[in-house]
Short mmCIF file of C-alpha atoms in Angstrom, two decimals:
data_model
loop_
_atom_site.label_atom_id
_atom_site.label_comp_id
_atom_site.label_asym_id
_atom_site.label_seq_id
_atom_site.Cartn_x
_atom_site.Cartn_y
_atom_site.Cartn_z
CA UNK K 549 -139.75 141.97 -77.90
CA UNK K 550 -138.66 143.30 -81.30
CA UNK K 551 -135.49 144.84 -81.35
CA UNK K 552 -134.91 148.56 -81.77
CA UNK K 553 -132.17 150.66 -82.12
CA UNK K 554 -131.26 153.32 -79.59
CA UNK K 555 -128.93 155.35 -81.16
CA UNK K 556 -126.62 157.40 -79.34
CA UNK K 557 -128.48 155.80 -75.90
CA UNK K 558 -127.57 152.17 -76.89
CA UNK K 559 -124.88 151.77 -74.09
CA UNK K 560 -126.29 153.69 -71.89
CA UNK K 561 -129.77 151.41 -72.23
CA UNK K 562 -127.81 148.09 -72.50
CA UNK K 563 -126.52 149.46 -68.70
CA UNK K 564 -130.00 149.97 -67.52
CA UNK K 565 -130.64 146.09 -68.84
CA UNK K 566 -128.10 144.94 -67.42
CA UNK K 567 -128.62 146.05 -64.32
CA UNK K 568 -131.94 144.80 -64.32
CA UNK K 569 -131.28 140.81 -65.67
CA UNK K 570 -129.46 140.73 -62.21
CA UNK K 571 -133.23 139.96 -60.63
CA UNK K 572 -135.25 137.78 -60.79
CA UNK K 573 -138.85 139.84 -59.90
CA UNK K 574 -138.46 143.76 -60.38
CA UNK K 575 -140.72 146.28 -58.80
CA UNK K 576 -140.65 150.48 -60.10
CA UNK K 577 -141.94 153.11 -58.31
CA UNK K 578 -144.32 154.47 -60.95
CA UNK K 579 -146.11 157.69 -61.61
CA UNK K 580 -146.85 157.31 -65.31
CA UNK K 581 -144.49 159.77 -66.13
CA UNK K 582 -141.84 159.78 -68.89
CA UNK K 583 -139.16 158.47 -66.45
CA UNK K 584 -140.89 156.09 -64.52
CA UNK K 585 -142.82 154.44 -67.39
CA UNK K 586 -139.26 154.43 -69.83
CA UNK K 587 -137.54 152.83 -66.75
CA UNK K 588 -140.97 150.21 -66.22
CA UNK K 589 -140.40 149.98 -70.14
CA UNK K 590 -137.17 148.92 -70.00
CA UNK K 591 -137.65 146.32 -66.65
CA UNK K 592 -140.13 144.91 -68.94
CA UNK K 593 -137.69 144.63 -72.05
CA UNK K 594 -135.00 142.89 -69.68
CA UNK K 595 -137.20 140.76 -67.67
CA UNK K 596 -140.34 140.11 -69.24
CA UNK K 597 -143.93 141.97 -67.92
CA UNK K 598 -144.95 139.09 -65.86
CA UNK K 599 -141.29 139.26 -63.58
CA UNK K 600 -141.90 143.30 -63.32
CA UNK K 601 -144.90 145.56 -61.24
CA UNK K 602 -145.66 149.15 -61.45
CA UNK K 603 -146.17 150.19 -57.62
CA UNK K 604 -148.48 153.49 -58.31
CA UNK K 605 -148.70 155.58 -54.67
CA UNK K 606 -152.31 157.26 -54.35
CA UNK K 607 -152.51 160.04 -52.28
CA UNK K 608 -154.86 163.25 -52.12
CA UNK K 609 -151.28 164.92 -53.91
CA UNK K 610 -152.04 162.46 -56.98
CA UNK K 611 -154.58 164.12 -59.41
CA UNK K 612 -156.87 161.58 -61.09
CA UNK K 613 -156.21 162.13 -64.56
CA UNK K 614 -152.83 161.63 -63.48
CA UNK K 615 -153.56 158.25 -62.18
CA UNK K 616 -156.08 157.32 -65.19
CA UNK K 617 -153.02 158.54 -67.21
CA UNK K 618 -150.45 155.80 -65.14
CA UNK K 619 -152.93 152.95 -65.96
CA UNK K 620 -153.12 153.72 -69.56
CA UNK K 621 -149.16 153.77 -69.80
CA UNK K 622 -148.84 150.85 -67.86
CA UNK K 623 -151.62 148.77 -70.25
CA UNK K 624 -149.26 150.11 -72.98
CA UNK K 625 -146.28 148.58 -71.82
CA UNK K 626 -147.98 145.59 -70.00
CA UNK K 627 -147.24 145.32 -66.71
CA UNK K 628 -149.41 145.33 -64.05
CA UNK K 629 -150.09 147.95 -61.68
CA UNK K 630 -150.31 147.41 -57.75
CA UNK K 631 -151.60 150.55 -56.08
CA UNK K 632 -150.80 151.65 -52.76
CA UNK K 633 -152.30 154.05 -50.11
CA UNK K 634 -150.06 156.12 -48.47
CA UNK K 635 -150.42 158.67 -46.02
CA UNK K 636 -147.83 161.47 -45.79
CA UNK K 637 -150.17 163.86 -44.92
CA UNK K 638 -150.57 162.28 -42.13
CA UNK K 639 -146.91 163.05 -41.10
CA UNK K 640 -146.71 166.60 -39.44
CA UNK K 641 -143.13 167.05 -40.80
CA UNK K 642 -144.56 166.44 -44.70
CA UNK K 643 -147.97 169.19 -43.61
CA UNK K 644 -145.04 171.40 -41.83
CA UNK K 645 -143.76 171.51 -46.35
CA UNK K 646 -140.64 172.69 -45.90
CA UNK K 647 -137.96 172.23 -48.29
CA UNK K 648 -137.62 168.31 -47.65
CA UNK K 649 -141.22 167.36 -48.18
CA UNK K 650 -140.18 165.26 -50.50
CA UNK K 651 -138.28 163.24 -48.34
CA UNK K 652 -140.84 162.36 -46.27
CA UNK K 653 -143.20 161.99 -49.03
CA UNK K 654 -141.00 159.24 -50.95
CA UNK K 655 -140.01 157.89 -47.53
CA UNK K 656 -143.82 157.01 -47.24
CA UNK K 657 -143.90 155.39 -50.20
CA UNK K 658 -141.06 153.54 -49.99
CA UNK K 659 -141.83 152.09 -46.86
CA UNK K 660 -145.29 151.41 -47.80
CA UNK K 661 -143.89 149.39 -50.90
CA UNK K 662 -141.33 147.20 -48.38
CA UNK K 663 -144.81 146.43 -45.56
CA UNK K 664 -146.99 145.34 -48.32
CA UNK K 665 -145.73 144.75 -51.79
CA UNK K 666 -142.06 143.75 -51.95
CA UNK K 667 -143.33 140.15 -50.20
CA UNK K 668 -146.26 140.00 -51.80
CA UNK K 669 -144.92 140.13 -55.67
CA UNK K 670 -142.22 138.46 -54.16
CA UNK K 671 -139.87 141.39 -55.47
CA UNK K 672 -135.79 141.03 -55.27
CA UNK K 673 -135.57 144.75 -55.92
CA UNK K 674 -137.39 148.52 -56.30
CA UNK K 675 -136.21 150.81 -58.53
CA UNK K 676 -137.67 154.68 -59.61
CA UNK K 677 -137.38 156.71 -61.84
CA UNK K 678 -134.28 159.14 -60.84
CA UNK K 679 -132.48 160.24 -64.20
CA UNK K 680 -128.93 161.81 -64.64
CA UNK K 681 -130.00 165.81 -64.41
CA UNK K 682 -132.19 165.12 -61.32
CA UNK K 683 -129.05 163.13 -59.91
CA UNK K 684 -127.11 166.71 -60.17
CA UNK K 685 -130.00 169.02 -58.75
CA UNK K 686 -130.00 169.81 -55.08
CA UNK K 687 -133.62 170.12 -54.41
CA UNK K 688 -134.31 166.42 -54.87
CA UNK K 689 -134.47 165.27 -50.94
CA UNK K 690 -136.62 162.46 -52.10
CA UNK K 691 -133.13 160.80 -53.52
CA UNK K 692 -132.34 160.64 -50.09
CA UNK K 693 -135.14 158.71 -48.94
CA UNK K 694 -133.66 156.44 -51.95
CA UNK K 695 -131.00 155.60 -50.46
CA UNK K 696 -132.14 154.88 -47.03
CA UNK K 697 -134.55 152.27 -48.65
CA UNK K 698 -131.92 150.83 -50.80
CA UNK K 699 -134.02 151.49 -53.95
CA UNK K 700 -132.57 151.61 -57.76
CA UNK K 701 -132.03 154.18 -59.48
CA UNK K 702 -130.96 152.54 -63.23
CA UNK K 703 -131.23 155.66 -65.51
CA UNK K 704 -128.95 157.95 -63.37
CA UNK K 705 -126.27 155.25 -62.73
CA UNK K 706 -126.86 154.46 -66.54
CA UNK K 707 -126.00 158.32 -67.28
CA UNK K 708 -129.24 159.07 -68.96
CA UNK K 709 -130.55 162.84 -68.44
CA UNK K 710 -133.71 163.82 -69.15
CA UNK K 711 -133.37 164.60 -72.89
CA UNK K 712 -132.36 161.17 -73.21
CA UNK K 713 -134.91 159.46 -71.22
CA UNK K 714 -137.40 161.23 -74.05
CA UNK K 715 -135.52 159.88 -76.54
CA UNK K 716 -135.91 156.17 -75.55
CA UNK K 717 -139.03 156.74 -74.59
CA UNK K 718 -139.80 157.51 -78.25
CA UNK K 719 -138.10 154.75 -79.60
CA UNK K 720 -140.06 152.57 -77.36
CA UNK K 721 -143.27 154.23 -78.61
CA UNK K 722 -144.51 155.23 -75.29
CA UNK K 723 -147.77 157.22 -75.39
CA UNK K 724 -146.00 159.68 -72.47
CA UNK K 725 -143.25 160.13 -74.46
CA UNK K 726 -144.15 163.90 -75.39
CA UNK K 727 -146.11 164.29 -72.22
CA UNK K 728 -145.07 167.58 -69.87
CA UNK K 729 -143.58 166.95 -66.49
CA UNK K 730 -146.02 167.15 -63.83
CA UNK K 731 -144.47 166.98 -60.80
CA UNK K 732 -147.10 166.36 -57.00
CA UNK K 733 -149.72 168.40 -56.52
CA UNK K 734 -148.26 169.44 -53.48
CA UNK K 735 -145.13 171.64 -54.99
CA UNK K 736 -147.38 174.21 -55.83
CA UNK K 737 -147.71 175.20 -52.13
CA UNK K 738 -144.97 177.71 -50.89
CA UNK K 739 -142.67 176.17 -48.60
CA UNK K 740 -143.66 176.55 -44.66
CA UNK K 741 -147.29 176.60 -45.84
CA UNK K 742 -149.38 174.05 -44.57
CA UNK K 743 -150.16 171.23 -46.90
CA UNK K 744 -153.84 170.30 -46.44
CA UNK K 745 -156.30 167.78 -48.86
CA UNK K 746 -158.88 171.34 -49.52
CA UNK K 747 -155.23 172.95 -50.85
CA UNK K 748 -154.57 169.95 -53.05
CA UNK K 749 -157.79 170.06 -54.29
CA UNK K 750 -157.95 173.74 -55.19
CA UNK K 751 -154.64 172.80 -57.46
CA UNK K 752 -156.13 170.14 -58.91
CA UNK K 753 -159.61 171.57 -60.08
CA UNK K 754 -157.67 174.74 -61.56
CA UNK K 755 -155.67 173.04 -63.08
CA UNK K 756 -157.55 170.43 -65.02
CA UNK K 757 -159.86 173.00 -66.27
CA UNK K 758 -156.88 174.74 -67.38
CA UNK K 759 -156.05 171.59 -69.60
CA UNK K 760 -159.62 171.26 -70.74
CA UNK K 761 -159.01 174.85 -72.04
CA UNK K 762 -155.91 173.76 -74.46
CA UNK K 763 -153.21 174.49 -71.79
CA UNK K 764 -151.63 171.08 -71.83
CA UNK K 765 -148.12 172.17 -69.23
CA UNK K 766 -149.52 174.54 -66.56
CA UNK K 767 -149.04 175.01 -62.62
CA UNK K 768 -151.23 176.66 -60.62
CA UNK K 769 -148.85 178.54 -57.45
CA UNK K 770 -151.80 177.98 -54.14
CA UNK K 771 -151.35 181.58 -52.90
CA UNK K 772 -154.03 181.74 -50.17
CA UNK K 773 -156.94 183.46 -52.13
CA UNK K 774 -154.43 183.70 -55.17
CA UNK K 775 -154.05 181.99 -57.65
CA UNK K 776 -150.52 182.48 -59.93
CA UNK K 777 -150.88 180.37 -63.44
CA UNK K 778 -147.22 179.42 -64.90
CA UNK K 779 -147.91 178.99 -68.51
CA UNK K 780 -145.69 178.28 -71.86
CA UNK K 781 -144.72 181.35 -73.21
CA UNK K 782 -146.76 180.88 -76.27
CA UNK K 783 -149.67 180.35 -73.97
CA UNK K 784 -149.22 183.87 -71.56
CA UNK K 785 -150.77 185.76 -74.43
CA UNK K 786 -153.35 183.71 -75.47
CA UNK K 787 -154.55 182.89 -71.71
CA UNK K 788 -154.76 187.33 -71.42
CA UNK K 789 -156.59 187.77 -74.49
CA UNK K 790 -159.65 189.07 -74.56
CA UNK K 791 -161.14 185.96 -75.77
CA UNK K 792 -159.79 183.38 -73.77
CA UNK K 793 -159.53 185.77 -70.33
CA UNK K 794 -163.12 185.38 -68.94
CA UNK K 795 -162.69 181.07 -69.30
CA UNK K 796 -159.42 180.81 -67.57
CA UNK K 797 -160.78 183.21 -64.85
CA UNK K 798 -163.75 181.30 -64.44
CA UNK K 799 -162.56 178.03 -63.86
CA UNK K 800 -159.85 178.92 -61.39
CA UNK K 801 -161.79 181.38 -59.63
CA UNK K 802 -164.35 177.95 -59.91
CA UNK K 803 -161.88 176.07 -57.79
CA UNK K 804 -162.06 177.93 -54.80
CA UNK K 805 -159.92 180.76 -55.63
CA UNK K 806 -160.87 184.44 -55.15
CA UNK K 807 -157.76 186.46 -57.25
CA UNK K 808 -156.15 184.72 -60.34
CA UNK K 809 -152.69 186.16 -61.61
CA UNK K 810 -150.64 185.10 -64.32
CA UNK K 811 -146.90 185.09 -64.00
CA UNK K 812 -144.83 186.38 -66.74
CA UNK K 813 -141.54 184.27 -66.05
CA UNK K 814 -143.71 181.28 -67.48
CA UNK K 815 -143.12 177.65 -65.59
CA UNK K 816 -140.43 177.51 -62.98
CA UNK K 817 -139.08 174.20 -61.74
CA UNK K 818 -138.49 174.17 -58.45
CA UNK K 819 -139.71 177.52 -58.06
CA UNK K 820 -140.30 176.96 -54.30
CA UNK K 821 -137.43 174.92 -53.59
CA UNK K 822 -134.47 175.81 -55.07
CA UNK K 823 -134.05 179.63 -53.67
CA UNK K 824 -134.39 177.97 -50.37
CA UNK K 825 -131.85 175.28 -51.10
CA UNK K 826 -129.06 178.27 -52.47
CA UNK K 827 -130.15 180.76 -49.53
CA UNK K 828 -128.71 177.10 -47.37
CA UNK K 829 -125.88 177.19 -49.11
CA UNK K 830 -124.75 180.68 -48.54
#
């Protein structure tokens, strides 16, 4: 590969290299998302794409322009992806969606990724995407799962927060560099909600004809019968305006939806989460 410079992330990548030349086949837990496809970047860089496989986990909480999206990244960078079923919604505790869903959802998928691909590739180690801010965050309960499963996490041990992470991925050319988080389909249920497939699917219809409207970073809340958009700011206005109102209406109340509402504090990470997690706390 030709070299590059990495600027103010050049030690910090070097660690992330590093870490990886220490095996011989490399597998990442891969979503197609800045992180994951930087760190499948970089497992490439160190290793080679034929000693390195994108595990992509497909599950009714995927959308499929998400997944299309994975496969396009992954051609990019040229390593092969191995998809894997997995069935979390299966698990009562992950349909239950309380505040550690995401343990049991990355639990899944890491023990679906030890049963049928680590022998298979014939894979020394699994790594995902985990960067320095999410390290820091205490609504991440899928880090947890992590650790029981003894998977990698390169870019946080590396020191590399998100800002970074965008930053190499733009050196590296990677089409997702610019591309909006977009984080399960399955946050946008309130906590102690049931997560079902006809919820996911709601999410997922409003919210790709959302996109094919020109809203590129949007969340639709699941609300029972309402739906509550989080826009950009830039984007509350125009989605209100008399020209664009009747569309945006239309194809959310088109996805099963009966009331559509547009919140005013624009997109909230962890919107569900995080007042749990400090209400915990004390």
């Amino acid at each position: 590969m030709e070299d590059v410079s990495f600027g103010p992330d050049e030690s910090r990548v070097e660690h992330v290299l590093r870490a990886f030349a220490a095996f011989e086949r490399v597998g990442v837990a891969y979503s197609g998302g800045v992180d994951s496809a930087t760190l499948l970047a970089l497992a490439a860089r160190a290793l080679g794409p034929d000693r390195v496989v994108a595990v992509l986990g497909v599950s009714p909480s995927l959308a499929a322009d998400e997944r299309t999206s994975a496969h396009d990244v992954a051609a990019f960078i040229g390593v092969p992806v191995v998809e894997v079923r997995t069935h979390e919604g299966d698990n009562p505790a992950y349909q239950r969606n309380g505040p550690d869903r995401c343990f049991h959802c990355k639990h899944e998928l890491f023990t679906r990724i030890d049963d049928t691909v680590v022998a298979a590739h014939r894979l020394d180690a699994v790594a995902y995407g985990e960067n320095a801010d999410d390290a820091l965050r205490p609504d991440r309960p899928g880090s947890r799962a992590a650790t029981e499963h003894e998977v990698l996490r390169p870019l946080a041990d590396a020191g590399l927060d998100k800002a970074a992470v965008r930053r190499v991925a733009r050196v590296l050319e990677l089409p997702c560099a610019g591309k909006p988080a977009a984080p399960c389909l399955a946050s946008r249920i309130p906590h102690f909600e049931a997560v079902s497939p006809e919820k996911l699917a709601q999410v997922e219809a409003a919210e790709s004809g959302l996109r094919a409207l020109g809203f590129a970073d949007c969340r639709v809340r699941h609300h029972g019968e309402v739906a509550r958009l989080e826009l950009l700011p830039d984007d509350i206005a125009r989605a209100t305006a008399p020209g664009l109102r009747a569309d945006v209406e239309a194809v959310v109340r088109g996805a099963g939806f009966r009331f559509v509402t547009v919140d005013l504090r624009g997109i909230q990470s962890g919107a569900f989460t995080l007042p749990l997690v400090a209400a915990a706390r004390g």
